[in-house]
Amino acid sequence: MQPKPNIVHLPVYQPGKPVDDVKRELGLDEVIKLASNENPFGSSPKVKEAIARELENISIYPDGAAVELSNALAKHHDVNADQIIFGAGSDEIILMIARAFLVPGDETIMADQTFPQYKHNAQIENAVIIEVPLQAGTHDLPAMLERVTDKTKVIWVCNPNNPTGTINTSEEVEAFLSKVPSHILVVLDEAYCEYVEDPTFPDGLKLLEKYPNVITLRTFSKIYGLASLRIGYGIGRPDVIRSINQVREPFNTSRFGQAAALAALQDEQFIEYCRVQNKQGLAYFNSSFTELGLLAFPAHGNFIMVDVQRPSQEVFDALLRKGIIVRAGHKLYPTYIRITVGSQEQNEKVIAALTAVLQEIAVKV
């Protein structure tokens, strides 16, 4: 049986290496995984209580329209419920956008080093991929605008960008949106927006009021700590959301995911705690990298990308042997690794291990 010709060359997504596998393979008792941008502080206690209550309903299908969660999220963001769509993580919403709006031959524009699922799902739809080089790790919005043609259907802007962690400012994004033709969908992926403290960062929800061709993507996987429950959402104009809903699978989010997200929204104190801890962790990493003579991209999410001045895979392997899992292998940044911000104890162990690894490599050279 032959698959579609346009997918035979597609890579299979490689998640961060599992902790248990590393322990077993290397005989380690402790392994710290800071590769997948998970929340090191877990989730709100209210989430655990909500999940426990939901155990009685395992045999019952979830609400396919997620009405209760839609209403709560609409109130939280001051939008209407018909402006919201949920997915199994924001990944699924990316898939649905590609399915709803792209046909073979359509062009879609994205950065050349960004979240890979934009390209992956566009390729499945046999769209033409236009990749625009980042500038200093940041989306080059004017250059992306220059690549717009009458075949352009969707533009993807990851802000903060994954993996570099950089942001485009409100002024930059507004200038860009004001020139994008209104029939082209602009996807603002704001998966890490809750961590951003820079006052120049744009609020995608406010941009919706002015630009009907914008949809913003957000998730409960990051600061809310619900990564395993796979629940993300998109907010856009009702007509855009309706089109995406037409290709959504029924019951695509679970009862547990909906209940957990609803509870997570009600614990702002936990979110603020995570935000503060993340800010302190980024400051610690930046000061440590300065002491090591390393340069990192300006970080605005819950991760940081640093130039270790050596082949990243070599540093990744050496850190792995010390029980530290990070992310490497970024095609355009072969000497960079991406590190998720952990607890202070975890961060200190990562820096100690990285310092030792760089010294060991220097001795070999």
Coordinates of C-alpha atoms in Angstrom, one line a residue:
M1 CA 0.0 0.0 0.0
Q2 CA 1.5 3.3 -1.1
P3 CA 1.1 6.5 0.9
K4 CA 0.6 9.9 -0.7
P5 CA 3.7 10.9 -2.7
N6 CA 4.1 14.2 -1.0
I7 CA 4.5 12.7 2.5
V8 CA 7.0 9.9 1.9
H9 CA 9.9 12.3 2.6
L10 CA 8.5 13.8 5.8
P11 CA 10.4 13.3 9.0
V12 CA 8.6 11.8 12.0
Y13 CA 8.5 14.2 14.9
Q14 CA 11.1 13.4 17.5
P15 CA 10.1 14.4 21.1
G16 CA 12.6 15.0 23.8
K17 CA 14.3 11.8 25.0
P18 CA 12.3 10.2 27.9
V19 CA 13.8 10.3 31.4
D20 CA 13.2 6.5 32.0
D21 CA 15.0 5.6 28.8
V22 CA 18.1 7.7 29.7
K23 CA 18.2 6.2 33.2
R24 CA 18.0 2.7 31.8
E25 CA 20.5 3.2 28.9
L26 CA 23.1 5.0 31.0
G27 CA 22.5 3.5 34.4
L28 CA 21.7 6.8 36.0
D29 CA 19.7 7.3 39.2
E30 CA 18.8 11.0 38.5
V31 CA 18.0 12.5 35.2
I32 CA 16.9 16.1 34.6
K33 CA 14.8 16.7 31.5
L34 CA 14.8 20.3 30.3
A35 CA 14.1 19.7 26.7
S36 CA 10.4 20.0 26.1
N37 CA 9.5 23.3 27.7
E38 CA 7.3 21.7 30.3
N39 CA 6.4 23.4 33.5
P40 CA 8.8 22.2 36.2
F41 CA 6.4 23.3 38.9
G42 CA 3.6 21.0 37.7
S43 CA 0.1 22.2 37.7
S44 CA -2.3 23.9 40.1
P45 CA -3.6 21.8 43.1
K46 CA -7.1 22.8 41.7
V47 CA -6.3 20.8 38.6
K48 CA -5.6 17.6 40.5
E49 CA -8.9 18.0 42.4
A50 CA -10.8 18.5 39.2
I51 CA -9.3 15.4 37.6
A52 CA -10.1 13.3 40.7
R53 CA -13.7 14.4 40.4
E54 CA -13.8 13.5 36.8
L55 CA -12.8 9.9 37.4
E56 CA -16.4 9.0 37.8
N57 CA -17.1 9.9 34.2
I58 CA -14.4 7.9 32.4
S59 CA -17.1 6.0 30.4
I60 CA -18.8 9.1 29.2
Y61 CA -17.8 11.0 26.1
P62 CA -16.6 14.6 26.6
D63 CA -18.6 17.6 25.5
G64 CA -17.6 17.9 21.9
A65 CA -18.2 21.6 21.9
A66 CA -16.5 22.1 25.3
V67 CA -19.3 24.6 26.1
E68 CA -18.5 25.1 29.8
L69 CA -14.8 25.7 29.1
S70 CA -15.6 27.9 26.1
N71 CA -17.7 30.1 28.2
A72 CA -15.1 30.4 31.0
L73 CA -12.3 31.1 28.5
A74 CA -14.5 33.7 26.7
K75 CA -15.0 35.5 30.0
H76 CA -11.3 35.2 30.9
H77 CA -10.2 36.8 27.6
D78 CA -13.3 39.1 27.1
V79 CA -14.2 37.5 23.8
N80 CA -17.3 35.6 22.6
A81 CA -17.5 31.8 22.9
D82 CA -18.0 31.4 19.1
Q83 CA -14.5 32.9 18.7
I84 CA -12.8 29.9 20.4
I85 CA -11.8 26.5 19.1
F86 CA -10.1 23.8 21.1
G87 CA -7.6 21.2 20.0
A88 CA -5.4 18.3 21.4
G89 CA -2.8 20.9 22.1
S90 CA -2.3 23.9 19.8
D91 CA -0.5 21.4 17.5
E92 CA -3.9 20.0 16.4
I93 CA -5.2 23.5 15.7
I94 CA -2.2 24.0 13.4
L95 CA -3.2 20.8 11.6
M96 CA -6.8 21.9 11.3
I97 CA -5.8 25.3 9.9
A98 CA -3.7 23.6 7.3
R99 CA -6.5 21.2 6.4
A100 CA -9.2 24.0 6.3
F101 CA -7.3 26.6 4.3
L102 CA -4.6 25.0 2.2
V103 CA -4.9 23.1 -1.0
P104 CA -2.2 21.8 -3.4
G105 CA -0.3 24.7 -4.9
D106 CA -1.2 27.3 -2.3
E107 CA 1.7 29.2 -0.8
T108 CA 2.3 29.5 3.0
I109 CA 4.9 31.7 4.6
M110 CA 6.9 31.0 7.8
A111 CA 10.4 31.6 9.3
D112 CA 13.2 29.2 8.4
Q113 CA 13.7 28.2 12.0
T114 CA 10.5 28.0 13.9
F115 CA 8.0 25.5 15.3
P116 CA 8.2 22.6 12.7
Q117 CA 4.6 21.7 12.8
Y118 CA 3.7 24.6 10.5
K119 CA 5.8 23.2 7.7
H120 CA 4.9 19.6 8.4
N121 CA 1.2 20.1 8.2
A122 CA 1.4 22.4 5.1
Q123 CA 3.5 19.8 3.4
I124 CA 0.8 17.2 4.1
E125 CA -1.7 19.4 2.3
N126 CA 0.9 19.7 -0.6
A127 CA 1.2 23.5 -0.2
V128 CA 4.2 25.4 -1.4
I129 CA 6.5 26.3 1.6
I130 CA 8.1 29.7 1.7
E131 CA 10.7 30.0 4.4
V132 CA 12.1 33.4 5.3
P133 CA 15.4 33.6 7.2
L134 CA 15.3 34.8 10.8
Q135 CA 17.3 37.9 11.6
A136 CA 19.2 37.6 14.9
G137 CA 16.8 34.8 15.8
T138 CA 13.7 36.9 15.2
H139 CA 11.0 36.8 12.5
D140 CA 11.9 39.2 9.6
L141 CA 8.4 40.5 9.1
P142 CA 9.2 43.0 6.3
A143 CA 11.0 40.2 4.4
M144 CA 8.0 37.9 4.9
L145 CA 5.7 40.6 3.6
E146 CA 7.9 40.8 0.4
R147 CA 7.2 37.1 -0.2
V148 CA 3.4 37.5 -0.3
T149 CA 1.9 36.7 -3.7
D150 CA -1.6 36.1 -5.1
K151 CA -1.1 32.4 -4.1
T152 CA -0.4 33.1 -0.4
K153 CA -3.1 31.7 1.9
V154 CA -1.5 31.4 5.4
I155 CA 1.3 33.2 7.2
W156 CA 2.7 31.8 10.5
V157 CA 4.3 33.9 13.1
C158 CA 5.5 32.2 16.3
N159 CA 5.8 34.9 19.0
P160 CA 7.8 34.2 21.2
N161 CA 9.5 32.1 18.6
N162 CA 10.3 28.5 19.3
P163 CA 13.2 27.6 19.5
T164 CA 15.0 30.9 19.7
G165 CA 12.7 32.5 22.3
T166 CA 12.8 35.9 20.7
I167 CA 9.8 38.3 20.2
N168 CA 8.5 40.7 17.6
T169 CA 7.3 43.9 19.1
S170 CA 3.8 45.3 18.9
E171 CA 5.0 48.0 16.6
E172 CA 6.6 45.5 14.2
V173 CA 3.5 43.2 14.2
E174 CA 1.1 46.0 13.6
A175 CA 3.1 47.4 10.8
F176 CA 3.2 43.9 9.3
L177 CA -0.5 43.2 9.7
S178 CA -1.5 46.6 8.2
K179 CA 0.1 45.6 4.9
V180 CA -1.0 41.9 4.7
P181 CA -4.0 41.5 2.4
S182 CA -7.1 40.8 4.4
H183 CA -7.9 37.5 2.6
I184 CA -4.6 36.0 3.9
L185 CA -4.9 34.2 7.3
V186 CA -2.2 35.3 9.8
V187 CA -1.6 32.8 12.6
L188 CA 0.0 34.3 15.7
D189 CA 1.2 31.4 17.7
E190 CA 1.5 32.7 21.3
A191 CA 2.0 29.5 23.2
Y192 CA 4.4 31.1 25.6
C193 CA 2.8 34.5 25.9
E194 CA 1.9 34.2 29.6
Y195 CA 5.7 34.2 30.4
V196 CA 6.4 37.4 28.5
E197 CA 7.1 40.5 30.5
D198 CA 8.4 42.8 27.8
P199 CA 6.0 45.8 27.5
T200 CA 6.6 46.0 23.8
F201 CA 5.1 42.5 23.3
P202 CA 1.8 42.6 21.3
D203 CA -1.4 41.1 22.6
G204 CA -2.8 39.0 19.8
L205 CA -6.3 39.3 21.3
K206 CA -6.3 43.1 20.9
L207 CA -5.1 42.7 17.3
L208 CA -8.2 40.6 16.5
E209 CA -10.4 43.7 17.0
K210 CA -8.6 45.4 14.1
Y211 CA -7.5 42.6 11.8
P212 CA -10.2 40.0 11.0
N213 CA -7.7 37.8 9.2
V214 CA -5.8 37.1 12.5
I215 CA -6.1 34.0 14.7
T216 CA -4.1 33.6 17.8
L217 CA -3.1 30.2 19.2
R218 CA -2.5 29.5 22.9
T219 CA -2.1 26.4 25.1
F220 CA -2.6 24.9 28.5
S221 CA 0.5 22.8 28.0
K222 CA 3.1 25.4 29.1
I223 CA 2.5 27.8 32.1
Y224 CA -0.7 25.9 33.1
G225 CA 1.3 22.7 33.3
L226 CA -1.3 20.4 31.5
A227 CA 1.1 19.1 28.7
S228 CA 0.0 15.5 29.1
L229 CA -3.7 16.3 28.8
R230 CA -3.2 17.9 25.4
I231 CA -5.5 20.9 25.3
G232 CA -4.8 24.1 23.4
Y233 CA -7.0 26.7 21.8
G234 CA -7.3 29.3 19.0
I235 CA -9.2 32.6 19.1
G236 CA -10.3 34.4 16.0
R237 CA -13.3 35.9 14.2
P238 CA -16.4 33.6 14.3
D239 CA -16.2 33.0 10.5
V240 CA -12.6 31.8 10.7
I241 CA -13.3 29.6 13.7
R242 CA -16.4 28.1 12.0
S243 CA -14.2 27.1 9.0
I244 CA -11.7 25.4 11.3
N245 CA -14.5 23.7 13.2
Q246 CA -15.7 22.1 10.0
V247 CA -12.6 19.9 9.8
R248 CA -12.4 19.3 13.6
E249 CA -12.7 15.7 14.7
P250 CA -15.5 15.0 17.2
F251 CA -14.6 14.7 20.8
N252 CA -11.0 15.9 20.1
T253 CA -10.4 17.0 23.7
S254 CA -10.9 14.8 26.7
R255 CA -13.2 15.2 29.7
F256 CA -10.0 15.3 31.9
G257 CA -8.4 18.0 29.7
Q258 CA -11.5 20.2 29.7
A259 CA -12.0 19.8 33.5
A260 CA -8.3 20.5 34.2
A261 CA -8.2 23.6 31.9
L262 CA -11.3 25.0 33.6
A263 CA -9.7 24.5 37.0
A264 CA -6.4 25.9 35.8
L265 CA -8.0 29.2 34.8
Q266 CA -9.2 29.7 38.3
D267 CA -5.8 29.7 39.9
E268 CA -4.1 33.0 39.0
Q269 CA -1.9 32.7 42.0
F270 CA -0.2 29.6 40.7
I271 CA 0.3 31.2 37.3
E272 CA 1.9 34.2 38.8
Y273 CA 4.2 32.0 40.9
C274 CA 5.3 30.2 37.8
R275 CA 5.9 33.5 36.0
V276 CA 8.1 34.8 38.8
Q277 CA 10.1 31.6 39.1
N278 CA 10.6 31.5 35.3
K279 CA 11.9 35.1 35.3
Q280 CA 14.4 34.3 38.0
G281 CA 15.5 31.2 36.2
L282 CA 16.1 33.1 33.0
A283 CA 18.1 35.7 34.9
Y284 CA 20.2 32.9 36.4
F285 CA 20.9 31.3 33.1
N286 CA 21.9 34.6 31.4
S287 CA 24.3 35.6 34.2
S288 CA 25.8 32.1 34.1
F289 CA 26.2 32.1 30.4
T290 CA 28.0 35.5 30.6
E291 CA 30.4 34.0 33.1
L292 CA 31.0 31.1 30.7
G293 CA 31.6 33.5 27.8
L294 CA 28.5 32.2 26.0
L295 CA 25.9 34.2 24.1
A296 CA 22.2 33.4 24.2
F297 CA 19.2 34.8 22.3
P298 CA 17.0 37.2 24.3
A299 CA 14.6 34.8 26.0
H300 CA 10.9 35.6 26.5
G301 CA 9.4 32.1 27.0
N302 CA 10.2 29.4 29.5
F303 CA 13.4 28.3 27.6
I304 CA 16.6 29.8 26.4
M305 CA 18.8 29.1 23.3
V306 CA 22.5 29.5 23.8
D307 CA 25.5 29.2 21.6
V308 CA 27.8 26.6 23.2
Q309 CA 30.5 27.3 20.5
R310 CA 30.8 23.6 19.9
P311 CA 28.7 21.2 17.7
S312 CA 25.5 21.0 19.6
Q313 CA 25.1 17.2 19.3
E314 CA 28.5 16.7 20.9
V315 CA 27.4 18.9 23.9
F316 CA 24.0 17.2 24.0
D317 CA 25.6 13.7 24.2
A318 CA 28.0 14.8 26.9
L319 CA 25.3 16.4 29.0
L320 CA 23.2 13.3 28.5
R321 CA 25.9 11.1 30.0
K322 CA 25.7 13.4 33.1
G323 CA 21.9 13.0 33.3
I324 CA 20.9 16.3 31.7
I325 CA 18.5 16.3 28.7
V326 CA 18.4 19.4 26.6
R327 CA 17.4 20.1 23.0
A328 CA 19.9 20.1 20.1
G329 CA 20.0 19.6 16.4
H330 CA 18.5 22.9 15.1
K331 CA 19.5 22.9 11.5
L332 CA 20.4 26.6 11.1
Y333 CA 22.0 26.8 14.6
P334 CA 24.4 23.8 14.7
T335 CA 26.2 25.1 17.8
Y336 CA 23.2 26.1 19.9
I337 CA 21.3 24.1 22.5
R338 CA 17.8 25.0 23.9
I339 CA 17.3 24.6 27.6
T340 CA 13.9 24.7 29.4
V341 CA 13.9 26.8 32.6
G342 CA 13.6 24.4 35.5
S343 CA 13.6 24.8 39.3
Q344 CA 16.5 26.7 40.7
E345 CA 18.0 23.4 41.8
Q346 CA 17.7 22.0 38.3
N347 CA 19.1 25.1 36.7
E348 CA 22.2 25.0 39.0
K349 CA 22.8 21.4 38.1
V350 CA 22.5 22.1 34.4
I351 CA 25.0 25.0 34.6
A352 CA 27.4 22.8 36.7
A353 CA 27.1 20.0 34.1
L354 CA 27.5 22.4 31.1
T355 CA 30.6 24.0 32.7
A356 CA 32.2 20.6 33.2
V357 CA 31.3 19.4 29.6
L358 CA 32.8 22.6 28.0
Q359 CA 36.0 22.1 30.1
E360 CA 36.2 18.4 29.1
I361 CA 35.8 19.3 25.4
A362 CA 38.3 22.1 25.6
V363 CA 40.9 19.6 27.1
K364 CA 40.3 17.2 24.2
V365 CA 40.8 19.9 21.6

